[in-house]
PDB file of C-alpha atoms in Angstrom:
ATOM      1  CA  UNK A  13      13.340  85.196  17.669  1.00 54.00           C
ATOM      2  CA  UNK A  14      16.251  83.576  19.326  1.00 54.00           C
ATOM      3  CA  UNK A  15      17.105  81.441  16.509  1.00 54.00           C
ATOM      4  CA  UNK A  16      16.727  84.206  13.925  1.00 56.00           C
ATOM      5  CA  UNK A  17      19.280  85.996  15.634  1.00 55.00           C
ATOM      6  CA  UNK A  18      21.929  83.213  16.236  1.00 56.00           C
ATOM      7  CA  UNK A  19      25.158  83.528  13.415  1.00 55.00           C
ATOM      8  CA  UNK A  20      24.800  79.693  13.243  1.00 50.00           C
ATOM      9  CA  UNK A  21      21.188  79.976  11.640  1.00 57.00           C
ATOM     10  CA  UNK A  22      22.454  82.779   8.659  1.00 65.00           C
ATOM     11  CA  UNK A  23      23.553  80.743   5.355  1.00 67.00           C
ATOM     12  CA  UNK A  24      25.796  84.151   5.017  1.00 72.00           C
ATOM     13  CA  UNK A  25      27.744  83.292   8.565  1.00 70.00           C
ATOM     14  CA  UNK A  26      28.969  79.743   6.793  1.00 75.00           C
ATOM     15  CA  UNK A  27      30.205  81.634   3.553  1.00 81.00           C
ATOM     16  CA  UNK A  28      32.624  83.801   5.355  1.00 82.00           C
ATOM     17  CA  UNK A  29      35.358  81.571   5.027  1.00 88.00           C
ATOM     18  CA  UNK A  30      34.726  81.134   1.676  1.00 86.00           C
ATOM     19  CA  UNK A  31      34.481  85.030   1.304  1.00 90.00           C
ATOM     20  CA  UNK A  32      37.818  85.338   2.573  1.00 91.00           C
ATOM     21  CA  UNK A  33      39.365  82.562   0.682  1.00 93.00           C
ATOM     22  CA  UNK A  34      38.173  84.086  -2.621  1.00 93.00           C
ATOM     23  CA  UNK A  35      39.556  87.359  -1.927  1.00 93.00           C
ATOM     24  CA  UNK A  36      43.086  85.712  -1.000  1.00 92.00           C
ATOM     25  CA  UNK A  37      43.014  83.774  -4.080  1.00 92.00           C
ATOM     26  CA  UNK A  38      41.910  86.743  -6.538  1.00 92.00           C
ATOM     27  CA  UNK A  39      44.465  88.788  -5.183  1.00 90.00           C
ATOM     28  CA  UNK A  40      46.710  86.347  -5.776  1.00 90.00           C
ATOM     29  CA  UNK A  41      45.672  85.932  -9.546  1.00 88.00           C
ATOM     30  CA  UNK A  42      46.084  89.345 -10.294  1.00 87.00           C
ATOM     31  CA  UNK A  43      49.499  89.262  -8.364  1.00 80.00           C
ATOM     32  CA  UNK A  44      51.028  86.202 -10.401  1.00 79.00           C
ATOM     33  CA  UNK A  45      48.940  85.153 -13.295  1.00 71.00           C
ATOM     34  CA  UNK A  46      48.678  86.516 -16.576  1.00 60.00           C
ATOM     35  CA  UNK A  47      45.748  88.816 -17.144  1.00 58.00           C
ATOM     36  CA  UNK A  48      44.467  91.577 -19.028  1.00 59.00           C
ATOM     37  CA  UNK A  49      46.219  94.884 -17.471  1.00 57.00           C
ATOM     38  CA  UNK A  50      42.714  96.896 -17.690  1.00 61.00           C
ATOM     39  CA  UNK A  51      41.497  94.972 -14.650  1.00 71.00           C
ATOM     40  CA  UNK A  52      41.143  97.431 -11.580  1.00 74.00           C
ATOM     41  CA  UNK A  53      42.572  94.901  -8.685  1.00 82.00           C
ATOM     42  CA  UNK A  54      42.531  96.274  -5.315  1.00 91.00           C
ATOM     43  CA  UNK A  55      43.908  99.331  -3.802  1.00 91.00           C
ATOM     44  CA  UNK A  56      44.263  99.175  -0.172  1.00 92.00           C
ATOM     45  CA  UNK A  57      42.279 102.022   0.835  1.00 95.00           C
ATOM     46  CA  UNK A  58      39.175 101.479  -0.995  1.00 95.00           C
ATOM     47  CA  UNK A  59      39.410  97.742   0.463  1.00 95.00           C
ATOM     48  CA  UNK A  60      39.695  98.134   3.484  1.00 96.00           C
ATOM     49  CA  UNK A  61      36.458 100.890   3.172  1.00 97.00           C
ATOM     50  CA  UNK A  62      34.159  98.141   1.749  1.00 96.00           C
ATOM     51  CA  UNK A  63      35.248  95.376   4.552  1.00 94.00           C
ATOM     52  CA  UNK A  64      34.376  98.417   7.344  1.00 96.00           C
ATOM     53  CA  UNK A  65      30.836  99.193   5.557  1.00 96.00           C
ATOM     54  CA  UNK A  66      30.317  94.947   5.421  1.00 93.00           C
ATOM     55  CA  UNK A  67      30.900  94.592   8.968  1.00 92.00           C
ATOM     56  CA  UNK A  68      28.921  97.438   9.941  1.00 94.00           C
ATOM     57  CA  UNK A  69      26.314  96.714   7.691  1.00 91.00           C
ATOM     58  CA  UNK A  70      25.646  93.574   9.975  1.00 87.00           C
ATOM     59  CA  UNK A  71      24.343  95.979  12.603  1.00 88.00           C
ATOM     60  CA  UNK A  72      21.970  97.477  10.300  1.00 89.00           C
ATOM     61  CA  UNK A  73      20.680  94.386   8.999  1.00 87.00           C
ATOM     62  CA  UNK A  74      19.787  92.896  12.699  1.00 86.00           C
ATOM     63  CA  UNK A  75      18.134  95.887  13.333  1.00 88.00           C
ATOM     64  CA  UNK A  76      16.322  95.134  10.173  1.00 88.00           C
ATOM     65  CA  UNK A  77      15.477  91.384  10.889  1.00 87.00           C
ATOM     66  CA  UNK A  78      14.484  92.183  14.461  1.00 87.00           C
ATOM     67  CA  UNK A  79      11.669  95.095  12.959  1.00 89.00           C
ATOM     68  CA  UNK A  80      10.430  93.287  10.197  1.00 93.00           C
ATOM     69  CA  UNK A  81      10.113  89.735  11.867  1.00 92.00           C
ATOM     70  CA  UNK A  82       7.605  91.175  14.041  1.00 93.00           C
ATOM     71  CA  UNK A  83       5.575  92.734  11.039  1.00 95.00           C
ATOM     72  CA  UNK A  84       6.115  89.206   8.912  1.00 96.00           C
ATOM     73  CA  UNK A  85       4.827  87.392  11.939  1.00 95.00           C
ATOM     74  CA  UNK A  86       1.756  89.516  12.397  1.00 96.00           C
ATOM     75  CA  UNK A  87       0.886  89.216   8.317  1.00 97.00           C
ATOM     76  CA  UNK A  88       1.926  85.719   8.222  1.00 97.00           C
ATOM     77  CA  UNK A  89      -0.416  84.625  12.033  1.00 97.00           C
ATOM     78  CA  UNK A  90      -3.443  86.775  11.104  1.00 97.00           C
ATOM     79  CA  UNK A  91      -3.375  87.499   7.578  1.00 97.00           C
ATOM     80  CA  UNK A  92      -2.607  84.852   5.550  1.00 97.00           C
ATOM     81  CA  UNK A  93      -5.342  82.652   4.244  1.00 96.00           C
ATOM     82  CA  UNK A  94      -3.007  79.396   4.482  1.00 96.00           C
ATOM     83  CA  UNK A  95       0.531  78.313   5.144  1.00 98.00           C
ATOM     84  CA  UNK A  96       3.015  76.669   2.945  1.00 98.00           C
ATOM     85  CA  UNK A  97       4.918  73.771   4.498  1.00 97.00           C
ATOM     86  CA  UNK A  98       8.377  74.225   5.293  1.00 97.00           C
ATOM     87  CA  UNK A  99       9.474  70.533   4.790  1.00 96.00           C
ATOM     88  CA  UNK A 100       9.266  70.378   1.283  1.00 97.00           C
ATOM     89  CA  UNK A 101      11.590  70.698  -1.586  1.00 97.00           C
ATOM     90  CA  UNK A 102       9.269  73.054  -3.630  1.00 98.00           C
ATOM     91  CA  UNK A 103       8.860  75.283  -0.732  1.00 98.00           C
ATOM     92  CA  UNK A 104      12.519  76.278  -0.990  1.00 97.00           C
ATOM     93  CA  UNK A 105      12.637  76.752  -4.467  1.00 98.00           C
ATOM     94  CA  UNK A 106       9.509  78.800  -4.175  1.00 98.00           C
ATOM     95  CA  UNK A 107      10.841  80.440  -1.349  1.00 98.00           C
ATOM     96  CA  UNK A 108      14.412  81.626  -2.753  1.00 98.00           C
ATOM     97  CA  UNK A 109      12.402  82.200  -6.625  1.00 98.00           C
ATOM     98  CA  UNK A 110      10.059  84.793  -4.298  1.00 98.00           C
ATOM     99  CA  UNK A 111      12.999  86.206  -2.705  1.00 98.00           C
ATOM    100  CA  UNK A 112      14.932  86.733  -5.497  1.00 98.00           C
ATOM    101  CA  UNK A 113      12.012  88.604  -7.176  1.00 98.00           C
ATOM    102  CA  UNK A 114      11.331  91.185  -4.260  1.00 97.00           C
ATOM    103  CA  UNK A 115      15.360  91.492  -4.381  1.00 97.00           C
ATOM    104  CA  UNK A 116      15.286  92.833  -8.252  1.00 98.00           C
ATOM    105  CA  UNK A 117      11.821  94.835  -7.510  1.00 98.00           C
ATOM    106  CA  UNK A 118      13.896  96.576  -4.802  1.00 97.00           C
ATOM    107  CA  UNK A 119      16.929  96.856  -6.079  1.00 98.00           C
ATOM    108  CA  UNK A 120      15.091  98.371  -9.472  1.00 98.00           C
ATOM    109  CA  UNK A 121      13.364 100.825  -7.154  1.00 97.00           C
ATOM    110  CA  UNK A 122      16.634 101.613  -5.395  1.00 97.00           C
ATOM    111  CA  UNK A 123      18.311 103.136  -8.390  1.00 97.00           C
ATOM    112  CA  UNK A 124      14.976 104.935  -9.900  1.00 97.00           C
ATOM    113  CA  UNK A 125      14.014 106.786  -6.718  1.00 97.00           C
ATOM    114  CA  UNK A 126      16.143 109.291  -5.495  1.00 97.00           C
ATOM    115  CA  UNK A 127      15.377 108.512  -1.506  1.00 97.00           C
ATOM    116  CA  UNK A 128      16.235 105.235  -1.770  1.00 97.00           C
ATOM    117  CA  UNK A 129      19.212 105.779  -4.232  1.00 97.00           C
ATOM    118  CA  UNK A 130      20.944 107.632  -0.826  1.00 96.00           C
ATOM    119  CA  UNK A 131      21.259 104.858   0.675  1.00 95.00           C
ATOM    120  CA  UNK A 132      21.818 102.223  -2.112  1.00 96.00           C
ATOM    121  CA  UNK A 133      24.751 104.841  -3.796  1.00 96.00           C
ATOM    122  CA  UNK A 134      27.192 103.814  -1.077  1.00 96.00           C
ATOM    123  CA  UNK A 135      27.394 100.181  -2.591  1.00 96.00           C
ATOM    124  CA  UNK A 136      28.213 101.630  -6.009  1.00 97.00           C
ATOM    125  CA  UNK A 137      30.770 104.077  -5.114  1.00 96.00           C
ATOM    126  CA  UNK A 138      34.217 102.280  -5.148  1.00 96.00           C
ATOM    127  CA  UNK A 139      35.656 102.627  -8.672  1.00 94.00           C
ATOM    128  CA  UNK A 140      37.178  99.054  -7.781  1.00 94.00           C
ATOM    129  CA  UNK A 141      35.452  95.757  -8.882  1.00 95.00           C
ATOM    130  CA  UNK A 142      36.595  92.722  -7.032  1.00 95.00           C
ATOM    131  CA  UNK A 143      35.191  90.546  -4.333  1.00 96.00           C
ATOM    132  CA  UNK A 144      36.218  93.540  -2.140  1.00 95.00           C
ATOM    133  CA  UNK A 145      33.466  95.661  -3.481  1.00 96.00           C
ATOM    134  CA  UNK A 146      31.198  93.228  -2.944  1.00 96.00           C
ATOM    135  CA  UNK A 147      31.361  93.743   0.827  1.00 95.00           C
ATOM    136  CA  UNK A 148      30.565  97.297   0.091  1.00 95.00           C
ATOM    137  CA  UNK A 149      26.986  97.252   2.105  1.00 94.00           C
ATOM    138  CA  UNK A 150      24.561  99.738   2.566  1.00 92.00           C
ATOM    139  CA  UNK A 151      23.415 100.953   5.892  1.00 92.00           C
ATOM    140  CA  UNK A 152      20.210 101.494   5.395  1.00 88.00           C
ATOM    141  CA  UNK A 153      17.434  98.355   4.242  1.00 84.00           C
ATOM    142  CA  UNK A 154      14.173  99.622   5.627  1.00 83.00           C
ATOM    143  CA  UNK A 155      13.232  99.731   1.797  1.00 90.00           C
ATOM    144  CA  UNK A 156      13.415  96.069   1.495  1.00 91.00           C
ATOM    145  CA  UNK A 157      10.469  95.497   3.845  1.00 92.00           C
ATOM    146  CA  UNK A 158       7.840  96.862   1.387  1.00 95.00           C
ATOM    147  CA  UNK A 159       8.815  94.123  -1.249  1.00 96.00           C
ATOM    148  CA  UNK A 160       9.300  91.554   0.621  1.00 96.00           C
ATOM    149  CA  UNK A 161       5.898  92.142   2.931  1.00 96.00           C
ATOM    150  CA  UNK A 162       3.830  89.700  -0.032  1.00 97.00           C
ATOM    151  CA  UNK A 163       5.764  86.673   0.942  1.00 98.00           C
ATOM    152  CA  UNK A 164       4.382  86.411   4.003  1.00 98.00           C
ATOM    153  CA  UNK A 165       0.997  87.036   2.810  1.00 97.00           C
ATOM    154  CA  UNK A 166       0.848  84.588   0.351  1.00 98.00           C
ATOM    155  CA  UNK A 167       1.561  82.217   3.671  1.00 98.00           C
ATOM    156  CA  UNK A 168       6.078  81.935   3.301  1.00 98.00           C
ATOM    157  CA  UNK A 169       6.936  81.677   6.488  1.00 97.00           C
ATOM    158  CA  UNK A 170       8.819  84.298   7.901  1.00 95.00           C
ATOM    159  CA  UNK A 171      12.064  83.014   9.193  1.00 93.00           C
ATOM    160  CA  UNK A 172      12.446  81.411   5.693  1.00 95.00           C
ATOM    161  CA  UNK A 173      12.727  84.932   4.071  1.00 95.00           C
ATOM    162  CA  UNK A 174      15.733  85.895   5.942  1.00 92.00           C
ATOM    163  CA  UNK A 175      17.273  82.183   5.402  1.00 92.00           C
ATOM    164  CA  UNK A 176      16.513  82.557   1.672  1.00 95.00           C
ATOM    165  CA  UNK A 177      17.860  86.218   1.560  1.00 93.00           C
ATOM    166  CA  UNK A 178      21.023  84.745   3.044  1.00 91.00           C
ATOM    167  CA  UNK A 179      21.626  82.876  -0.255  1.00 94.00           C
ATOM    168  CA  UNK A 180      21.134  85.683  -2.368  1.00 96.00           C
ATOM    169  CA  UNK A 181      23.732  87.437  -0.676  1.00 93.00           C
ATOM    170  CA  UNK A 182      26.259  84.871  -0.505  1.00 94.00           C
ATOM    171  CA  UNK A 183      24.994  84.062  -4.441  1.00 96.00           C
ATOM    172  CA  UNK A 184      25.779  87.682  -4.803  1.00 97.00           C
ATOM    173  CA  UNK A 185      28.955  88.014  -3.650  1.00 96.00           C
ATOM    174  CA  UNK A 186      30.838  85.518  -6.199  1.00 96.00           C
ATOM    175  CA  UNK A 187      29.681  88.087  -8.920  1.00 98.00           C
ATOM    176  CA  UNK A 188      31.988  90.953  -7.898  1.00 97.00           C
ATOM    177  CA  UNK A 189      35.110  90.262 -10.133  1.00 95.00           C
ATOM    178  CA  UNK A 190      36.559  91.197 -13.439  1.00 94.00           C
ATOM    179  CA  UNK A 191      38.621  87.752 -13.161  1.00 92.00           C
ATOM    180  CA  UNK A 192      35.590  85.579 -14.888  1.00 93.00           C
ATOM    181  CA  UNK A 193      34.739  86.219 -18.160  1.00 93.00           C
ATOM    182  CA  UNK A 194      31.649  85.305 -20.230  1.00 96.00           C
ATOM    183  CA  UNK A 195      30.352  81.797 -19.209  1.00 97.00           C
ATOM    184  CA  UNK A 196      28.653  79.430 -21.187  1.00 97.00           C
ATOM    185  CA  UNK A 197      25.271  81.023 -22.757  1.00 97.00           C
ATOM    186  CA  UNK A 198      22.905  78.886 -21.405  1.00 97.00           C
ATOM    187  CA  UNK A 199      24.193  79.778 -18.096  1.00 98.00           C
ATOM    188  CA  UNK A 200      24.426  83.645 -18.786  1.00 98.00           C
ATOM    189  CA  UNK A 201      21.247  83.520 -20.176  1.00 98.00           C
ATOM    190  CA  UNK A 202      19.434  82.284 -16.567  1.00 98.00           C
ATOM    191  CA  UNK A 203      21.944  83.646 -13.805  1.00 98.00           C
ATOM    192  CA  UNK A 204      23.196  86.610 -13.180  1.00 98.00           C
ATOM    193  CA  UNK A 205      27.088  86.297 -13.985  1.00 98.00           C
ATOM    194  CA  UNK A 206      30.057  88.302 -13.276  1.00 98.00           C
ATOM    195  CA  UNK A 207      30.177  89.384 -17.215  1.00 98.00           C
ATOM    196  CA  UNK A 208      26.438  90.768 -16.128  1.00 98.00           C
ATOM    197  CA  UNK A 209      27.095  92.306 -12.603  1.00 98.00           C
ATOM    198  CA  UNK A 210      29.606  94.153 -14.469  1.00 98.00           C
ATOM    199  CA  UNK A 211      27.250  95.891 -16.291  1.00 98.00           C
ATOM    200  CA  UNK A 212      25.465  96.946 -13.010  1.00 98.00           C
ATOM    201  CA  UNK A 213      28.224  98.432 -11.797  1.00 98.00           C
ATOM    202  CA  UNK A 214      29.396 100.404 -14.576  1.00 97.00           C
ATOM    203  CA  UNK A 215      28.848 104.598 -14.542  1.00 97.00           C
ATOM    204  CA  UNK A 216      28.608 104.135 -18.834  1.00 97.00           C
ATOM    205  CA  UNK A 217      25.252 105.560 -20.221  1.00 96.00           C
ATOM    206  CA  UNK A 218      24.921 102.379 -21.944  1.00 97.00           C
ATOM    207  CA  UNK A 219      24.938 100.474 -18.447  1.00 97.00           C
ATOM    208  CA  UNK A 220      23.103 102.543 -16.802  1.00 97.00           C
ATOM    209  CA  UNK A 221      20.501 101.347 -14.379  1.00 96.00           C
ATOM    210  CA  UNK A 222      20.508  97.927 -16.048  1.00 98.00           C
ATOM    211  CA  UNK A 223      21.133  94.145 -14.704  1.00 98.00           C
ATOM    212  CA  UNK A 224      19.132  94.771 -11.006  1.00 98.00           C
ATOM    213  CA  UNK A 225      19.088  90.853 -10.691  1.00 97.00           C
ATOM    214  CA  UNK A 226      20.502  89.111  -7.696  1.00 97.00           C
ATOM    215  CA  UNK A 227      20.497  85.325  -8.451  1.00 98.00           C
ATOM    216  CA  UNK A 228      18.575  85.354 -11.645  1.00 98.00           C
ATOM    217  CA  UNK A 229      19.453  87.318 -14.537  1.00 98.00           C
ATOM    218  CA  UNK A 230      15.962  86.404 -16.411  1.00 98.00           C
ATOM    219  CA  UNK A 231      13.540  89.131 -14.327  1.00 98.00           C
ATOM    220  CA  UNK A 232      16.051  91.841 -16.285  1.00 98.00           C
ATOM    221  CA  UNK A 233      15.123  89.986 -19.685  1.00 98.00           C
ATOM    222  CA  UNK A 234      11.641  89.556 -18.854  1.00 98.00           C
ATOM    223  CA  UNK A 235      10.918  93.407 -17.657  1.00 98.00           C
ATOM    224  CA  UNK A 236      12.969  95.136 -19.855  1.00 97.00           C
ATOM    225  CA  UNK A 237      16.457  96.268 -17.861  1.00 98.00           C
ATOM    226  CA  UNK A 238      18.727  93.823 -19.018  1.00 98.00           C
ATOM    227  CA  UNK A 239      22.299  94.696 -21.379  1.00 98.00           C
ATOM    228  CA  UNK A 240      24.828  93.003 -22.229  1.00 98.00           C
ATOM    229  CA  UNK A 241      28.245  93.438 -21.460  1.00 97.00           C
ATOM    230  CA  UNK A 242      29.667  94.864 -24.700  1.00 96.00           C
ATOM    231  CA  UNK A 243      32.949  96.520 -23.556  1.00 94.00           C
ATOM    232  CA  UNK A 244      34.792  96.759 -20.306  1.00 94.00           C
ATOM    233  CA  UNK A 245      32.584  98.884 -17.904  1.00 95.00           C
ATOM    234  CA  UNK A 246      34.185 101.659 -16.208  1.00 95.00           C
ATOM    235  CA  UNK A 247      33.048 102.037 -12.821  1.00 96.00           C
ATOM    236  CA  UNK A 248      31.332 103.528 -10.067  1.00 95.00           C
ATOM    237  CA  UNK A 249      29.242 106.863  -9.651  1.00 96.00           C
ATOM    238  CA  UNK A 250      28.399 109.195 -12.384  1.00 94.00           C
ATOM    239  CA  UNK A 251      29.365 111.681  -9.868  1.00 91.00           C
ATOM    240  CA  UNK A 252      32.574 110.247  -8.037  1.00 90.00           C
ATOM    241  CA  UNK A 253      32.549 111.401  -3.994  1.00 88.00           C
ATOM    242  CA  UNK A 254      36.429 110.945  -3.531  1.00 89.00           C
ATOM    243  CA  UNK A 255      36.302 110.085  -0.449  1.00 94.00           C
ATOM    244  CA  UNK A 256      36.647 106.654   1.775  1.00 95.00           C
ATOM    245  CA  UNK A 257      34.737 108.919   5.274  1.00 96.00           C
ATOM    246  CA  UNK A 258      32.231 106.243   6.243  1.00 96.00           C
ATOM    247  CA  UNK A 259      29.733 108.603   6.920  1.00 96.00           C
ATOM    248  CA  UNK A 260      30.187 110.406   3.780  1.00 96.00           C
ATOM    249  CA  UNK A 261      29.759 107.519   1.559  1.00 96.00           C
ATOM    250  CA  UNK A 262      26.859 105.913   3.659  1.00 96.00           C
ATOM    251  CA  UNK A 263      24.615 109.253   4.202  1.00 96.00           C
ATOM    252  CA  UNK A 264      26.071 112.349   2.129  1.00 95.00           C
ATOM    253  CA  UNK A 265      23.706 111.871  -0.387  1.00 96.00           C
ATOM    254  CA  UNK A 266      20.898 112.337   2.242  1.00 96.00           C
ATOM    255  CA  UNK A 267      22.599 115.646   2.427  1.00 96.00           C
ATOM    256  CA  UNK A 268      22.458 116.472  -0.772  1.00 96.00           C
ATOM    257  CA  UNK A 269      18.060 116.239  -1.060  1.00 97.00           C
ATOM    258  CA  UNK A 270      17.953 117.782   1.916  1.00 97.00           C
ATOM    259  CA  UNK A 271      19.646 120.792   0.492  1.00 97.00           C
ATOM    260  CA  UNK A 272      17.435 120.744  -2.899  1.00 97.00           C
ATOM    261  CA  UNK A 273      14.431 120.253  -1.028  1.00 97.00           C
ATOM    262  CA  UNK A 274      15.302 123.377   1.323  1.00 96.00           C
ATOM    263  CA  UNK A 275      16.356 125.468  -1.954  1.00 95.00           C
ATOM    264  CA  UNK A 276      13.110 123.964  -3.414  1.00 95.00           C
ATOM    265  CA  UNK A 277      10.596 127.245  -4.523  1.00 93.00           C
ATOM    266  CA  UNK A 278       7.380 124.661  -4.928  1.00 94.00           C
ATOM    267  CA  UNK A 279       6.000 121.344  -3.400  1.00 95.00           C
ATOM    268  CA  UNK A 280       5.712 119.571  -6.265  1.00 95.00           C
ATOM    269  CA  UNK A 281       9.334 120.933  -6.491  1.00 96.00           C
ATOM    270  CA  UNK A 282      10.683 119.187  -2.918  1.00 97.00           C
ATOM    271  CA  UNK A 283       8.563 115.810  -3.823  1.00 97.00           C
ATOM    272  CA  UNK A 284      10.214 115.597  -6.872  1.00 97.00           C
ATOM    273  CA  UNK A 285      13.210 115.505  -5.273  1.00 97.00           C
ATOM    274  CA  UNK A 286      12.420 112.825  -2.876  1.00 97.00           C
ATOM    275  CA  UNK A 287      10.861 110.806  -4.999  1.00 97.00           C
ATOM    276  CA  UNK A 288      12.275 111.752  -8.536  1.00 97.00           C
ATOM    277  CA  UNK A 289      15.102 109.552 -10.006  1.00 96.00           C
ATOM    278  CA  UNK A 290      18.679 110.611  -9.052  1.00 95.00           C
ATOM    279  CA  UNK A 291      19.148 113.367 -11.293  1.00 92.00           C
ATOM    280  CA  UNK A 292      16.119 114.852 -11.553  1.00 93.00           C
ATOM    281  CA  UNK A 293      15.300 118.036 -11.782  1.00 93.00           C
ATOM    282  CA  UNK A 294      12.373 120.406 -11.732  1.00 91.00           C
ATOM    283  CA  UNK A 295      11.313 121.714 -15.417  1.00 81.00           C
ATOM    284  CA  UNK A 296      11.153 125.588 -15.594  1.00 76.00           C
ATOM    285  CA  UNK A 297       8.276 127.997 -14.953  1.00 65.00           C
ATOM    286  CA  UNK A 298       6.911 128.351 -18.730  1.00 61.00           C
ATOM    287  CA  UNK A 299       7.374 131.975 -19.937  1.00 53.00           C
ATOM    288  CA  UNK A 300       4.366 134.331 -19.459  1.00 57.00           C
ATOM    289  CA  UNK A 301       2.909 135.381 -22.843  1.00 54.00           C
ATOM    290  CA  UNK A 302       1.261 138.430 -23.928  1.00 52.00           C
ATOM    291  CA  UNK A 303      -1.773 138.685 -25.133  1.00 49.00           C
TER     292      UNK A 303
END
């Protein structure tokens, strides 16, 4: 437990430097270098929001590791019929492959189910995208245990799942900017790409709930959510909050089904909008007929 907690032992703690360097330099490129004058930069503001919500994101994700280690540990002791050894090559690329496919499954579920959507919203609600955004966390990944809870299971140690998720974060992060353009196909074809994450991001019915994938790109193309980047996305919510309140941002959309669920005439009513897609709403009592 000890070394699961230690900075030292988090792929993400080494990257932070390199976080910070790519923000100095992009800022720099869209200070002094030619580019095309569409590109959002940063406004200070909305930056300084998404470096608050990264930092105290780190909170919530101890919280998380500290939780679900225990529950990994008990699956992984008494559960799983073998164990995979750590010490090999494959077992890494298995690992982070495994990873990277709970991280799409969750991150699909997190924009297609209202309940989870309030607390994934808060990453997709700066109108900015830079590296800035990208440190635009949520507060809330209790979500991520449920797809994640296989690994373990199928005998991944779990310490390895946290190391693993470390990558796709820091994988994650270079994505955030409108400074890269298309790369080479074979590339955009694989990974997911800034030209792709774009697409995420963007509040465009075209773009819509598309490109969920963290390292790899392919899960979209194999399941069926993935578009390509056609024009520039304009970004953030379909409903814009217009506000940088912490609290707003990170929990007003819990707000929100709380109210619908109270105003809510029928069960089936209140589940829907729980469990419903953002959106959703309740069709209308058919008309009585006469006979």
């Amino acid at each position: 437990m000890d070394a699961l907690l230690d900075p030292m032992q988090n792929p993400v703690t080494y990257a932070v430097p390199f976080f910070v360097l790519a923000i100095l330099v992009e800022l720099a490129a869209l200070r002094w270098l030619d580019h095309d004058d569409s590109v959002t930069g940063y406004a200070l503001r909305d930056a300084r929001t998404s470096i608050s919500m990264g930092v105290v994101s780190l909170v919530f994700l101890t919280l998380f590791k500290v939780v679900t280690f225990l529950a990994f540990s008990a699956v992984y002791v008494y559960l799983a019929p073998f164990h995979l050894p750590t010490d090999t090559w494959w077992y890494w690329v298995l690992v982070v492959l495994g990873v990277d496919l709970g991280y799409y499954g969750h991150h699909r579920f997190s924009h297609r189910v209202r309940i989870a959507w309030a607390g994934h919203q808060a990453h997709h609600s700066s109108e900015f995208m830079n590296f800035g955004t990208a440190l635009r966390q949520k507060w809330n990944p209790w979500f991520e245990f449920f797809f994640w809870l296989p690994l373990p299971l199928l005998g991944f140690a779990p310490w390895t799942l946290y190391a693993a998720f470390g990558v796709n974060l820091v994988f994650q992060f270079f994505v955030h900017t409108e400074l890269v353009d298309k790369l080479p196909r074979p590339i955009e074809y694989v990974l997911n790409t800034p030209s792709h994450h774009r697409v995420h991001h963007g509040r465009d019915p075209e773009y819509l709930d598309r490109n969920y994938g963290g390292i790899l790109i392919v899960w979209d193309r194999l399941f069926g959510t993935f578009a390509a980047e056609e024009r520039r996305p304009s970004y953030g919510l379909t409903t814009p909050v217009d506000t940088y309140n912490l609290l707003t941002l990170q929990y007003g959309h819990y707000g929100d089904i709380a109210r619908d669920v109270r105003a809510a005439r029928r069960w089936r009513d209140r589940l829907g909008y729980v469990l419903g897609p953002p959106g959703w709403q309740p069709s209308p009592d058919p008309a009585p007929t006469r006979t």
